[in-house]
Each structure stands twice: as structure tokens, then as C-alpha cells.
Amino acid sequence: MFACIHLPAAPPAASKALRDCAESFSPEAELSAPHTILFDVSRLNLLYGGLSEVAEAVARHAASMGFEANVAIAPNAETALIAARNFPGITLIPEEAADALANLDIENLPLTPELWQTLEAWGIRTFHDFARLPDTGLAERLGEAGVYLHRLARGAVDRPLRVLQPATQYEERVDLEHSLTELEPLLFILARILNDQCERLQSHGMATNEIHLVLELENRPEHARELHLPVPMRQSKAILKLLQLDLEAHSPPAAVVAVRLTLKPVPPKHVQNGIFLPVTPAPDKLEVTLTRIRALVGERNVGVPELLNTHRPAPFQLTLRQPDTPLRWTDSPPAAPRIAFRYFSPPLAAQVQLDQGRPLRLAAGTIRGNVITSAGPWRTSGDWWSCNPWDRDEWDVSLNDGALYRIYRDPKAAWFIEGTYD
Amino acid sequence: MNAATALAATLGVRSEFKIPEFLPSGLPSLDRIIQGFPRGAISEIAGPESSGRATLVHSLLASSTAKLEVCAYIDAGDAFDPQSAAASGVSLSQLVWIRCGHDAEHAFKSADLLLHAGGFGVVVLDLSRVSDRILRRVPISYWHRFRLALENTPTILALLERDAQAKSCASLILELTRKQAIWTGSPGFHLLREIEIEAGCRKPFRPVTASFQAAALG
């Protein structure tokens, strides 16, 4: 048996008080709306003597909290919910739910506008009218949604409560007996915390993609680090390595006196690889590898290239994420080879001798030669409305040694070699 | 049973003959003479500027990413152009790009980490903008280490450079030369249309060369 408390007129912040009210009768409650709560009262008649006594006790308790509540007790949650919303005071529906709900208007069912119009056209006005319709014919005409509403009107929908579980915290704090100045002993403590928390994650079927580490320091403010993982992980060794690399790059400025580690739980990523798909790097191993490389070359220099929708020179950026591992073959035909371009970074300052406005000789460091063929100028400009405009005349040139370069002249008439066609 | 097999059997050495696997370069004329790039080995692509080295590497990356493999480009000279790579068919979302900021040591260490992590189809180590003075100082043990890391894996380590460096550790050495650049239009109104490249295979030696064309970006 299920009880439902509905507050027809209640302040907006009533849901917490309503939950307290329900939890004083049952530990498992479903807050189906801000002013409506459902809970299981199956065993309470043993305590109170009967269902009516239970309903009265619930109403009394709600009244003591300052609420004028509708209380309904029914064999299933949905019937209790409909009854509490539509009947004032205390309603008891011991068994025959269909009879109790018979006179209710069908507007009290969760109908879509189309279904409502259909039922209106059929002359269906009450739950009783709707409940009398034959199951098979209704399924043929209104489909699965119609059958569900029909069962709802007959008070025959039996479902478990959607109980609100408090979120499990994956957090641990360790106060150290002696302050630590070295990273290695700190890693032993982190390893122990991570082993425990990752085991808990695994036992709950969860993983983590966000790690918060707070190191409390001696005579200094806290040293907080956050790691955002591209894929959910629960391997303590991999997470420990990532934390080690992060702490090596951002070491605490003073001795550590306490450690607090929090893992944000998320569902793990499940990938079913095909038998004919190639082996790709394991995400957790790849992340550790990329983090090691980031520690070498800088955080902004490792990622996946991404083209930008702009006519600006060098229209790409490096996105700091892991590469995709597609699971489906594409049927696109192989692209014909295109001339690759390679940049000089930064562009090489050059001296260009002109002849009738066209490059005749090019010199930049070790690159020297006569221009044999040139194409240009290709004048491009843009973003003049922003603080980062560009404006240039580009040329493609081939020198007498056969090398092909893209050169450009900026608005200050300075020449640069942007790169080479290779 | 030949003599080598008999000796191996006598000494109790397990014979591990493996059929080498190749990844097509995406250029049929080149694949006809080299079969493709050998997996689990070092391949060197050497040549001067504008000799089509990067074009060949892009084609190789396109061939690998089309097989749903994940690739890596270790850019020692910050020279990689994703736009022309994408035009050649490289799926950029499957490519890890590592910019080493002209630091060859970082490039070598990154390559070592990637090869030991495993799972990549092609790892390109672009050394073409690293000076010869620095490359001459690279100990041969580096290349041996790379070769051992690659053994029994499907990964290809493609070195893009001016002159061959790994030499005895490489299974394939290609030397590219530019044949000609083809321009369209009349004098004064030229447009680069395509370049023609010649590739010779120095290791294993092939007496014939392959020619291929690459069109300019549209």
C-alpha cells in the first residue's frame, strides 16, 4: 500500500518539509512534484492498527507541520497520486481502485493534446468511460500510450517508487601526523586513498572524470588541484600517475599537513569494439601518456587539430582533448593527394627584390635564390572590426633550386616566408 | 629443412617467421614498388624542401585514419598544416598533434612515450626543421630503442627528414626528389596547379623509381 501527501496550497519551499514529513513514516519516499510525495505504508497498519489510522496519523503529522494536506492511501503509487490530487482530506482506496476513481474527469490523466482530442471526439468524459473501453481495440487505435493511460484510469498501474537516494560521496581526508615536504611520501598516502575510493567506485559500478585534491599547508592557504579526465576512469594506478604528474608540475609551496581527495562519480564509458576494428590506444593509458608529454612540451601543445571556419591565415587550432576512436567504417572514397604545406614558425623575415611589382629575388637566412615563377598577389584581409585584423598580399614562388614557398607582404611592406609547399 | 632451420632446431631456438604487414601509402605508383609501409618498423622519408615528403606523409596518415586507426604527429619544428592534411583525407579527429617548439629532445622523448604506450597506427616524427648539427648528436641507441618498441606492434614510425638518420634501424628508406612544379596561366597570371614527385627506395633497394602528382589546394 502506498500513501500520498498532496499540498493543494503550499509555499514554494515546502518540498523539504514534505520530505521530512514522509520520512517520519517511511525511509523511502518519492517526491513526484514539489507539493506531492509518495511513500510506502505497507507495514504501518501493524503499528497503527489499520489503514484509516495510518492516514489520520499522516494527516495529523502534516497538520502539526502547518500544512493542510490531502492524504490518500491506495494499493499502488499512481492511484494514490491521482486520489491525493483530486480528493480533499483523507481518501482510502483499499482494493477496487477503478470504482474509486470512476467519476474523475479524464483531464486528470496525463494526456497529450492529440489524445485528449481523440477521446473528446469519442465522447469519453470520465475515468469510468475510459476504463470501459476494450483493451485490444484501444491498443490498436492509441498504441502503447493509450494502453498505459487505460491502465491508469483503471488504477492498475503498479510500479516501484522512484526513491531519491542521497548521492554517495567519494571523498576522504587524512590528517598527517607529521607535515610532508616531499612528493614521494605524499604519493603513498594518495595511493592508499585512491585504492579505497576506486574500489568503492568499482563496487558501485561507477567511474570518475573529475578529481579534486586539496592539500592543507603549514601556515599557508590550501593548495587545490583539479583534474578533468577526458574519459571516466577507475584505475587507481592511472589516476595516481596523473596526480603525480600534476603535482610535479604544480608542487605545493609549503609542507602538507592534511590531504583531502574527492572523486566525482560518473557512469563508466563502455565501448564494445568490433572484431575487425584496429587496436587503438587504451583511453586511460593514452591520457597518462599525453599528460607526461604535456609535462615535457607544455599543456597547450598536445591535442587534436581542428579547422576553424575562417579565411584567416593558418585557420586551425589545437584542441586539448583525446583523439576520437570511430567504431564505423566510412564509405567515402580515398582523397587524391594534395600538395602539403609546411609552416615556418614564426614566419621567416625575408628580403624580396621586386621587378615591376613581382618578386625577382628572395633571401631569408639560408634560403636564397632567383624567383623563376611566381603567382600572385593574392590580397586577403579580414577581422578589421576586431582587435586582431589581418591584411596581406600573398605570393607563391618557385626558386631556381626548385623549392616552392608561400611569401607575403604585410601592410608595413615587410616581407615574410610563411612556409613551403612540400 | 634448410641449414638455418636445422641449426635453430639443434640449438633449441624457436623459429619465429612472420609475414610482414604493410600499410598502403595511398599512392598506387609508390605502393607498386614498395608494397606499402611495413608495420612494426621504422620508415624514413628523406628529401630536400618541396620534394613531396609532407605530401607523402599526409597520404600515409590518410590511409591509416581511413582504417580507423589513431595516429600521432610529433612536430619538432611546428610546421604541420592541418588544413592541407585534411584536404589530403586525414581525419584530424583521429590525430594527436604534439608541437615541440623546435626542441628535438622533446620530440624524441614524446616519440618514445607514444611508442611505448602503443595502439597507434602511424607515428610521424617530423625532424625536417631540426638542424643537422643536432641530428648528428642523436645516439644510435635511440633508433634501436624505437625499433625494439615497435617490434610486434602494428605501429609505423615514419621519420620525415632531410637525410636518412636511422639507417640500419630503418626497414624502409625513401628518398624523394622534386621533378617539376606545374603552373597554369600565362606569364604574369600564374597559378600553382600541381607538383610532380619522384620517389626512390634506398632500403630495401629498388632499381626503379615511382612518380606521383599532388594537386594544389582548391
XYZ file of C-alpha atoms in Angstrom:
640
model
C 0.000 0.000 0.000
C 1.178 3.483 -0.802
C 0.363 6.816 0.766
C 0.455 10.163 -0.993
C 0.507 13.584 0.600
C -0.507 16.443 -1.662
C -0.490 20.055 -0.558
C -3.055 21.959 -2.660
C -1.847 25.357 -1.393
C 1.667 25.405 -0.058
C 4.625 27.770 -0.172
C 7.223 27.013 -2.887
C 9.809 25.807 -0.370
C 7.501 23.131 1.070
C 9.185 20.162 -0.589
C 11.863 19.767 2.079
C 9.310 19.875 4.905
C 7.139 17.462 2.926
C 10.050 15.061 2.611
C 10.701 15.304 6.373
C 7.025 14.551 6.952
C 7.123 11.448 4.701
C 10.421 10.240 6.127
C 8.961 10.231 9.619
C 6.736 7.353 8.372
C 8.931 5.613 5.802
C 12.641 5.857 4.888
C 11.845 5.538 1.199
C 9.862 8.341 -0.407
C 9.367 9.650 -3.925
C 8.947 13.384 -4.419
C 6.849 13.254 -7.578
C 6.183 17.032 -7.616
C 7.272 19.909 -5.338
C 3.975 19.611 -3.398
C 3.355 15.885 -3.726
C 5.178 12.999 -2.075
C 4.615 9.249 -2.200
C 5.790 6.665 0.291
C 5.238 3.023 1.189
C 2.935 2.306 4.147
C 2.600 -1.465 3.677
C 3.713 -2.382 7.184
C 2.386 0.645 9.070
C -1.050 -0.844 9.712
C 0.683 -3.250 12.127
C 1.868 -0.223 14.085
C -1.233 1.962 13.890
C -3.937 -0.702 13.734
C -5.429 -0.072 10.285
C -5.137 1.977 7.108
C -7.530 4.675 8.241
C -5.468 5.169 11.396
C -2.342 5.420 9.280
C -3.989 8.023 7.044
C -5.167 10.001 10.050
C -1.707 9.874 11.612
C -0.170 11.157 8.377
C -2.739 13.975 8.132
C -2.198 14.893 11.785
C 1.560 14.999 11.343
C 1.198 17.194 8.242
C -1.149 19.486 10.141
C 1.361 19.720 13.007
C 3.891 20.962 10.478
C 1.450 23.642 9.378
C 0.163 22.022 6.154
C -3.414 21.420 5.136
C -2.806 18.224 3.182
C -4.773 15.791 1.079
C -3.801 12.268 2.115
C -4.633 9.222 0.011
C -3.792 5.568 0.581
C -4.137 3.153 -2.345
C -2.838 -0.252 -3.478
C -0.448 1.358 -5.973
C 1.525 4.577 -6.204
C -0.195 6.042 -9.283
C -3.689 5.581 -7.841
C -2.616 7.164 -4.553
C -1.162 10.071 -6.514
C -4.347 10.657 -8.555
C -6.549 10.349 -5.488
C -4.479 12.765 -3.391
C -4.524 15.335 -6.149
C -8.258 15.140 -6.727
C -9.939 14.263 -3.428
C -9.704 16.650 -0.453
C -8.959 15.373 3.024
C -8.329 11.691 3.648
C -9.077 9.116 0.928
C -8.781 5.367 1.423
C -8.848 3.076 -1.580
C -8.386 -0.417 -0.155
C -8.799 -2.553 -3.314
C -11.150 -1.551 -6.130
C -9.262 1.435 -7.452
C -11.359 1.662 -10.648
C -14.583 2.329 -8.702
C -12.979 4.953 -6.520
C -11.610 6.903 -9.490
C -14.638 6.335 -11.752
C -16.121 9.830 -11.572
C -12.908 11.738 -12.168
C -12.631 13.783 -15.355
C -10.187 12.412 -17.943
C -8.383 15.764 -17.810
C -6.718 14.343 -14.684
C -4.843 11.829 -16.821
C -1.501 12.885 -18.388
C -2.983 13.201 -21.907
C -1.278 14.706 -24.915
C -3.413 17.286 -26.808
C -3.912 14.785 -29.657
C -5.096 12.015 -27.313
C -7.370 14.438 -25.488
C -8.956 15.482 -28.791
C -9.429 11.832 -29.789
C -11.098 10.904 -26.507
C -13.201 14.053 -26.672
C -14.346 13.017 -30.159
C -15.215 9.546 -28.865
C -17.357 11.107 -26.129
C -15.143 9.912 -23.288
C -15.510 12.244 -20.301
C -14.666 10.301 -17.143
C -12.249 7.632 -15.937
C -15.208 5.254 -15.870
C -15.984 5.873 -19.574
C -12.338 5.338 -20.462
C -11.915 2.218 -18.289
C -14.872 0.548 -20.053
C -13.156 0.647 -23.459
C -11.776 -2.732 -24.646
C -8.005 -3.243 -24.227
C -7.296 -4.666 -27.666
C -9.204 -2.059 -29.628
C -7.575 0.710 -27.616
C -4.109 -0.718 -28.251
C -4.860 -0.867 -31.985
C -6.045 2.733 -32.100
C -3.964 4.582 -29.493
C -0.898 2.372 -29.187
C 1.260 1.875 -26.103
C 0.486 5.319 -24.645
C -3.252 4.642 -24.825
C -2.883 1.285 -23.074
C -0.860 2.881 -20.271
C -3.499 5.605 -19.746
C -6.219 2.963 -19.796
C -4.476 1.038 -17.016
C -4.002 4.299 -15.145
C -7.756 5.029 -15.354
C -8.476 1.527 -14.006
C -5.989 2.036 -11.162
C -3.970 -0.921 -12.451
C -0.514 0.651 -12.899
C 1.803 -0.920 -10.388
C 5.293 0.468 -10.237
C 8.013 0.734 -7.629
C 8.788 4.078 -6.031
C 11.474 6.206 -7.636
C 13.263 6.751 -4.374
C 15.631 9.677 -4.057
C 18.946 8.288 -2.915
C 21.407 10.730 -1.412
C 24.454 10.954 -3.690
C 27.321 8.793 -2.498
C 30.397 10.832 -1.643
C 33.755 9.530 -2.773
C 35.828 11.689 -0.517
C 38.469 11.072 2.074
C 40.501 13.306 4.301
C 43.710 12.348 6.041
C 45.292 14.499 8.742
C 49.001 13.818 8.783
C 50.906 13.224 11.987
C 53.962 14.945 10.551
C 53.979 17.559 7.835
C 55.310 16.360 4.462
C 57.671 18.315 2.259
C 58.485 15.577 -0.272
C 56.213 14.368 -3.035
C 57.005 10.673 -2.673
C 55.579 10.101 0.845
C 52.563 12.178 -0.177
C 52.018 9.828 -3.108
C 51.918 6.836 -0.727
C 49.036 8.499 1.120
C 47.278 9.411 -2.122
C 47.719 5.836 -3.368
C 46.004 4.453 -0.277
C 43.103 6.915 -0.568
C 42.767 6.243 -4.292
C 42.818 2.462 -3.837
C 39.940 2.689 -1.337
C 37.890 5.169 -3.334
C 38.423 3.404 -6.678
C 37.344 0.110 -5.081
C 34.191 1.849 -3.869
C 33.595 3.288 -7.338
C 34.031 -0.165 -8.847
C 31.675 -1.802 -6.357
C 29.006 0.800 -7.218
C 29.593 0.381 -10.968
C 30.829 3.956 -11.303
C 33.953 5.749 -12.523
C 35.255 9.277 -12.166
C 36.099 12.055 -14.574
C 36.854 14.812 -12.105
C 39.354 14.698 -9.255
C 39.653 17.400 -6.622
C 42.723 17.348 -4.448
C 43.095 19.794 -1.580
C 46.366 19.919 0.299
C 46.232 21.819 3.571
C 49.546 23.529 4.125
C 51.564 24.714 7.079
C 50.998 28.477 7.592
C 49.726 28.861 4.037
C 46.342 28.779 2.311
C 45.159 25.477 0.846
C 46.752 24.168 -2.340
C 43.866 22.938 -4.509
C 44.229 20.999 -7.764
C 41.532 19.838 -10.139
C 41.959 17.171 -12.801
C 39.382 16.787 -15.531
C 39.731 13.453 -17.277
C 38.625 13.093 -20.898
C 37.210 9.632 -20.200
C 35.792 8.234 -16.976
C 38.378 6.087 -15.168
C 38.529 3.971 -12.039
C 42.043 2.554 -12.254
C 43.799 3.865 -9.166
C 47.271 3.457 -10.711
C 46.425 5.617 -13.732
C 44.785 8.307 -11.592
C 47.734 8.273 -9.188
C 50.136 8.779 -12.098
C 48.078 11.714 -13.354
C 48.081 13.243 -9.877
C 51.829 12.700 -9.606
C 52.469 14.442 -12.938
C 50.171 17.294 -11.957
C 51.832 17.737 -8.564
C 55.273 17.640 -10.168
C 54.190 20.494 -12.435
C 52.334 22.382 -9.672
C 54.046 21.461 -6.419
C 52.639 22.813 -3.128
C 54.531 25.891 -1.865
C 54.773 24.644 1.755
C 54.699 21.486 3.851
C 51.474 19.482 3.653
C 49.611 18.819 6.919
C 46.369 17.307 5.605
C 45.100 15.765 2.363
C 41.543 15.789 1.071
C 40.697 13.912 -2.118
C 37.292 13.941 -3.789
C 36.278 11.922 -6.832
C 33.198 12.953 -8.781
C 31.245 9.803 -9.679
C 30.010 9.359 -13.251
C 28.849 6.272 -15.153
C 31.771 4.455 -16.811
C 32.172 4.558 -20.571
C 31.537 1.193 -22.148
C 32.865 0.620 -25.643
C 32.247 -2.588 -27.498
C 34.983 -2.934 -30.068
C 34.331 -4.796 -33.264
C 36.311 -7.875 -34.190
C 37.575 -6.244 -37.413
C 38.389 -2.851 -35.887
C 42.050 -1.942 -35.361
C 43.592 -1.696 -31.928
C 43.556 1.859 -30.619
C 45.289 3.297 -27.539
C 43.513 2.500 -24.264
C 41.955 5.817 -23.096
C 43.398 5.689 -19.583
C 46.871 4.745 -20.795
C 46.727 7.377 -23.522
C 45.743 10.059 -21.022
C 48.706 9.190 -18.805
C 50.996 9.281 -21.865
C 49.622 12.610 -23.091
C 49.925 14.087 -19.591
C 53.573 13.011 -19.490
C 54.128 14.649 -22.882
C 52.275 17.787 -21.746
C 54.680 17.995 -18.825
C 57.504 17.994 -21.391
C 56.279 20.274 -24.170
C 53.670 22.369 -22.370
C 49.974 21.902 -21.713
C 48.864 23.915 -24.759
C 50.953 21.916 -27.224
C 49.319 18.484 -27.118
C 45.892 17.778 -28.522
C 43.871 17.240 -31.649
C 44.000 19.663 -34.609
C 40.748 21.348 -35.511
C 39.994 23.520 -38.536
C 38.376 26.908 -37.991
C 35.664 28.386 -40.157
C 37.613 31.462 -41.207
C 39.640 32.803 -44.129
C 42.374 33.923 -41.732
C 45.872 32.526 -42.462
C 46.582 29.311 -40.530
C 42.894 28.564 -39.932
C 43.286 25.885 -37.305
C 43.747 25.392 -33.619
C 44.884 22.685 -31.278
C 42.090 21.309 -29.111
C 43.144 19.875 -25.788
C 41.373 16.540 -25.911
C 41.922 12.912 -26.781
C 41.548 11.703 -30.363
C 38.319 10.018 -31.422
C 38.206 6.292 -31.967
C 35.420 5.811 -34.527
C 33.628 2.488 -34.493
C 32.215 2.536 -38.019
C 33.842 2.438 -41.390
C 33.084 5.333 -43.670
C 32.357 4.660 -47.307
C 33.984 7.869 -48.573
C 36.428 7.247 -51.439
C 40.130 7.933 -50.764
C 41.073 11.552 -51.374
C 43.509 12.381 -54.173
C 46.901 13.568 -52.862
C 47.119 17.297 -52.344
C 50.250 19.393 -52.057
C 51.099 19.610 -48.379
C 52.059 22.916 -46.864
C 54.534 23.319 -44.038
C 54.798 26.453 -41.930
C 57.821 28.297 -40.708
C 57.041 29.080 -37.122
C 57.464 32.010 -36.713
C 57.433 33.210 -40.341
C 60.914 33.995 -41.678
C 61.621 37.675 -42.243
C 62.772 37.946 -45.887
C 64.264 40.395 -48.297
C 62.499 40.451 -51.624
C 63.719 42.271 -54.685
C 60.868 43.283 -56.984
C 60.709 43.755 -60.721
C 57.626 45.562 -61.994
C 55.842 44.658 -58.754
C 56.697 40.949 -58.972
C 59.262 39.128 -56.770
C 62.583 38.708 -58.572
C 64.966 37.590 -55.812
C 64.278 36.102 -52.378
C 66.662 35.940 -49.427
C 65.938 34.756 -45.880
C 68.734 33.101 -43.899
C 69.839 30.008 -45.780
C 67.027 30.355 -48.313
C 68.325 32.362 -51.260
C 67.595 32.331 -54.921
C 66.113 33.841 -58.008
C 62.380 33.581 -58.434
C 61.658 31.516 -61.545
C 57.872 31.507 -61.409
C 55.515 33.419 -59.174
C 51.769 33.523 -58.722
C 50.072 36.418 -57.009
C 49.477 38.753 -55.407
C 46.548 37.184 -53.569
C 45.262 40.003 -51.405
C 43.466 38.884 -48.271
C 42.255 40.808 -45.288
C 39.692 40.418 -42.594
C 38.673 40.827 -38.969
C 39.288 44.576 -39.395
C 36.425 45.100 -36.947
C 38.264 43.193 -34.223
C 41.482 43.831 -32.308
C 43.249 41.127 -34.312
C 42.882 42.016 -38.007
C 44.971 40.668 -40.867
C 45.887 42.202 -44.185
C 48.459 40.754 -46.580
C 49.485 40.169 -50.174
C 50.451 36.548 -50.757
C 52.650 35.080 -53.480
C 53.510 31.526 -54.406
C 57.087 31.472 -55.714
C 59.404 28.864 -57.076
C 63.144 29.466 -56.765
C 65.860 28.358 -59.116
C 66.683 25.384 -56.828
C 63.120 24.082 -57.358
C 61.799 24.883 -53.883
C 58.285 26.323 -53.643
C 57.447 28.912 -50.995
C 54.492 30.997 -49.950
C 55.631 34.517 -49.166
C 53.619 37.523 -48.072
C 53.923 41.246 -47.582
C 52.232 42.810 -44.556
C 50.735 46.347 -44.518
C 54.086 47.750 -43.317
C 55.698 46.447 -46.540
C 57.730 43.851 -44.636
C 58.180 40.516 -46.408
C 57.967 37.084 -44.782
C 58.212 33.471 -45.880
C 55.177 31.773 -44.405
C 56.103 28.263 -45.365
C 56.943 25.819 -48.060
C 54.948 23.551 -50.342
C 56.281 20.102 -49.654
C 64.742 -28.401 -43.693
C 67.365 -25.856 -44.616
C 70.617 -25.383 -42.739
C 69.445 -22.359 -40.744
C 66.282 -24.120 -39.596
C 68.284 -27.235 -38.718
C 70.758 -25.180 -36.679
C 67.914 -23.378 -34.901
C 66.289 -26.720 -34.100
C 69.606 -28.094 -32.793
C 70.146 -25.067 -30.574
C 66.539 -25.116 -29.387
C 65.804 -21.697 -30.828
C 62.153 -21.209 -31.725
C 61.735 -20.205 -35.320
C 59.565 -17.053 -35.485
C 58.981 -16.393 -39.117
C 56.403 -13.696 -39.543
C 54.749 -12.439 -42.668
C 55.329 -8.680 -42.662
C 52.256 -6.485 -42.800
C 52.151 -3.337 -44.888
C 50.029 -0.212 -44.817
C 49.427 1.198 -48.306
C 50.772 4.698 -48.744
C 47.684 5.750 -50.675
C 49.815 6.367 -53.781
C 49.377 3.378 -56.119
C 52.521 4.116 -58.154
C 54.648 4.030 -54.988
C 52.856 1.023 -53.492
C 53.684 -0.926 -56.642
C 57.396 -0.820 -55.848
C 57.406 -0.907 -52.019
C 54.142 -2.789 -51.265
C 53.383 -0.168 -48.631
C 54.922 0.923 -45.331
C 55.991 -2.011 -43.128
C 54.174 -2.186 -39.810
C 56.165 -2.590 -36.626
C 59.175 -0.851 -38.152
C 60.832 2.485 -38.788
C 60.329 4.073 -42.217
C 62.342 7.070 -43.321
C 61.108 9.668 -45.803
C 64.012 11.873 -46.765
C 64.419 14.690 -49.230
C 65.003 18.413 -49.641
C 62.387 21.152 -49.245
C 59.466 20.878 -51.673
C 60.310 17.280 -52.502
C 56.873 15.999 -51.511
C 57.837 14.465 -48.136
C 54.922 16.050 -46.278
C 52.550 15.173 -49.145
C 53.569 11.515 -48.817
C 53.216 11.623 -45.027
C 49.736 13.150 -45.316
C 48.789 10.414 -47.744
C 50.070 7.767 -45.322
C 48.143 9.351 -42.433
C 45.002 9.481 -44.582
C 45.419 5.800 -45.401
C 45.816 4.936 -41.713
C 42.960 7.075 -40.378
C 40.688 5.653 -43.099
C 41.328 2.270 -41.441
C 40.010 3.811 -38.178
C 43.462 3.899 -36.617
C 44.635 6.623 -34.273
C 47.796 8.418 -35.428
C 50.215 10.906 -33.938
C 52.226 13.752 -35.462
C 55.258 14.850 -33.452
C 56.063 18.231 -34.856
C 59.626 19.128 -33.895
C 59.581 22.304 -35.999
C 55.965 23.475 -35.503
C 55.489 23.086 -39.253
C 52.396 20.855 -39.562
C 49.479 22.304 -41.535
C 46.190 20.625 -40.574
C 44.377 22.319 -43.465
C 46.373 20.608 -46.198
C 46.360 17.352 -44.207
C 42.559 17.434 -44.057
C 42.432 18.153 -47.798
C 44.516 15.014 -48.365
C 41.938 12.966 -46.475
C 43.459 12.823 -42.995
C 40.753 12.524 -40.350
C 42.009 15.184 -37.962
C 39.865 13.950 -35.079
C 41.926 10.734 -35.046
C 45.242 12.545 -34.938
C 47.241 13.557 -31.870
C 49.331 16.624 -32.666
C 52.331 17.358 -30.472
C 54.103 20.687 -31.027
C 57.601 20.532 -29.635
C 58.570 24.169 -30.216
C 61.829 23.459 -32.097
C 63.100 21.194 -29.317
C 64.387 17.948 -30.825
C 64.926 16.348 -27.420
C 61.265 16.826 -26.550
C 60.326 15.341 -29.908
C 62.396 12.208 -29.294
C 61.072 11.794 -25.748
C 57.493 12.248 -26.975
C 58.050 9.621 -29.665
C 59.444 7.232 -27.080
C 56.426 7.723 -24.800
C 53.942 7.260 -27.648
C 55.630 4.146 -29.000
C 55.702 2.548 -25.572
C 52.059 3.490 -24.936
C 51.144 1.540 -28.082
C 47.932 1.368 -30.057
C 48.824 3.907 -32.751
C 48.643 3.206 -36.470
C 51.249 5.713 -37.617
C 53.510 7.925 -35.519
C 55.164 10.655 -37.598
C 58.331 12.187 -36.213
C 58.890 15.362 -38.219
C 62.600 16.225 -37.969
C 62.852 18.147 -41.214
C 63.333 21.508 -39.494
C 65.853 20.178 -36.956
C 69.385 21.211 -37.796
C 71.885 18.609 -38.997
C 74.208 19.561 -36.132
C 71.606 18.398 -33.581
C 70.584 15.297 -35.544
C 74.215 14.162 -35.810
C 74.352 14.102 -31.989
C 71.427 11.685 -31.680
C 72.910 8.405 -30.420
C 72.219 5.296 -32.485
C 70.788 3.702 -29.316
C 67.719 5.963 -29.696
C 66.881 4.381 -33.028
C 67.485 0.869 -31.632
C 65.185 1.667 -28.736
C 62.486 2.837 -31.163
C 62.927 -0.275 -33.309
C 62.563 -2.556 -30.288
C 59.496 -0.647 -29.066
C 57.892 -1.113 -32.480
C 58.571 -4.834 -32.787
C 55.440 -6.986 -32.801
C 53.171 -3.925 -32.925
C 51.112 -2.628 -35.849
C 52.648 0.839 -35.495
C 54.685 2.554 -38.197
C 57.219 5.161 -37.108
C 57.589 7.483 -40.103
C 60.562 9.840 -39.931
C 60.285 12.976 -42.019
C 63.753 14.434 -42.545
C 66.249 15.900 -44.975
C 68.687 12.963 -44.835
C 68.211 9.426 -43.567
C 69.092 9.211 -39.849
C 68.033 5.812 -38.515
C 69.733 3.977 -41.401
C 70.410 0.406 -40.189
C 67.436 0.549 -37.779
C 65.029 1.530 -40.548
C 63.212 -1.077 -42.595
C 62.324 1.341 -45.373
C 64.183 4.396 -46.619
C 62.540 6.502 -49.300
C 64.363 9.351 -50.958
C 62.152 11.905 -52.634
C 63.132 14.411 -55.256
C 61.083 17.126 -56.878
C 60.634 16.609 -60.575
C 58.714 19.676 -61.554
C 56.068 22.138 -60.482
C 53.273 22.633 -62.967
C 51.843 26.113 -63.216
C 48.821 27.166 -65.209
C 48.039 30.508 -66.807
C 50.036 32.842 -68.952
C 53.155 34.752 -67.811
C 52.073 37.291 -65.205
C 48.964 35.327 -64.248
C 50.328 32.034 -62.962
C 48.650 29.598 -60.628
C 50.330 26.605 -58.982
C 48.416 23.544 -60.198
C 50.377 20.508 -59.128
C 53.808 19.166 -58.305
C 55.363 16.006 -59.627
C 57.473 13.966 -57.242
C 59.864 11.113 -57.768
C 60.417 8.551 -55.022
C 63.321 6.145 -54.920
C 63.541 3.272 -52.477
C 67.052 3.050 -50.973
C 66.295 0.346 -48.415
C 65.401 -2.264 -49.481
C 66.998 -1.158 -52.726
C 64.714 -0.970 -55.761
C 66.234 -0.152 -59.123
C 63.101 1.654 -60.310
C 61.586 4.879 -59.038
C 57.956 5.897 -58.658
C 56.443 9.172 -59.752
C 53.288 10.718 -58.398
C 51.481 14.035 -58.666
C 49.845 16.098 -55.956
C 47.322 18.791 -56.826
C 47.274 22.229 -55.249
C 44.563 23.036 -52.718
C 41.387 24.252 -54.385
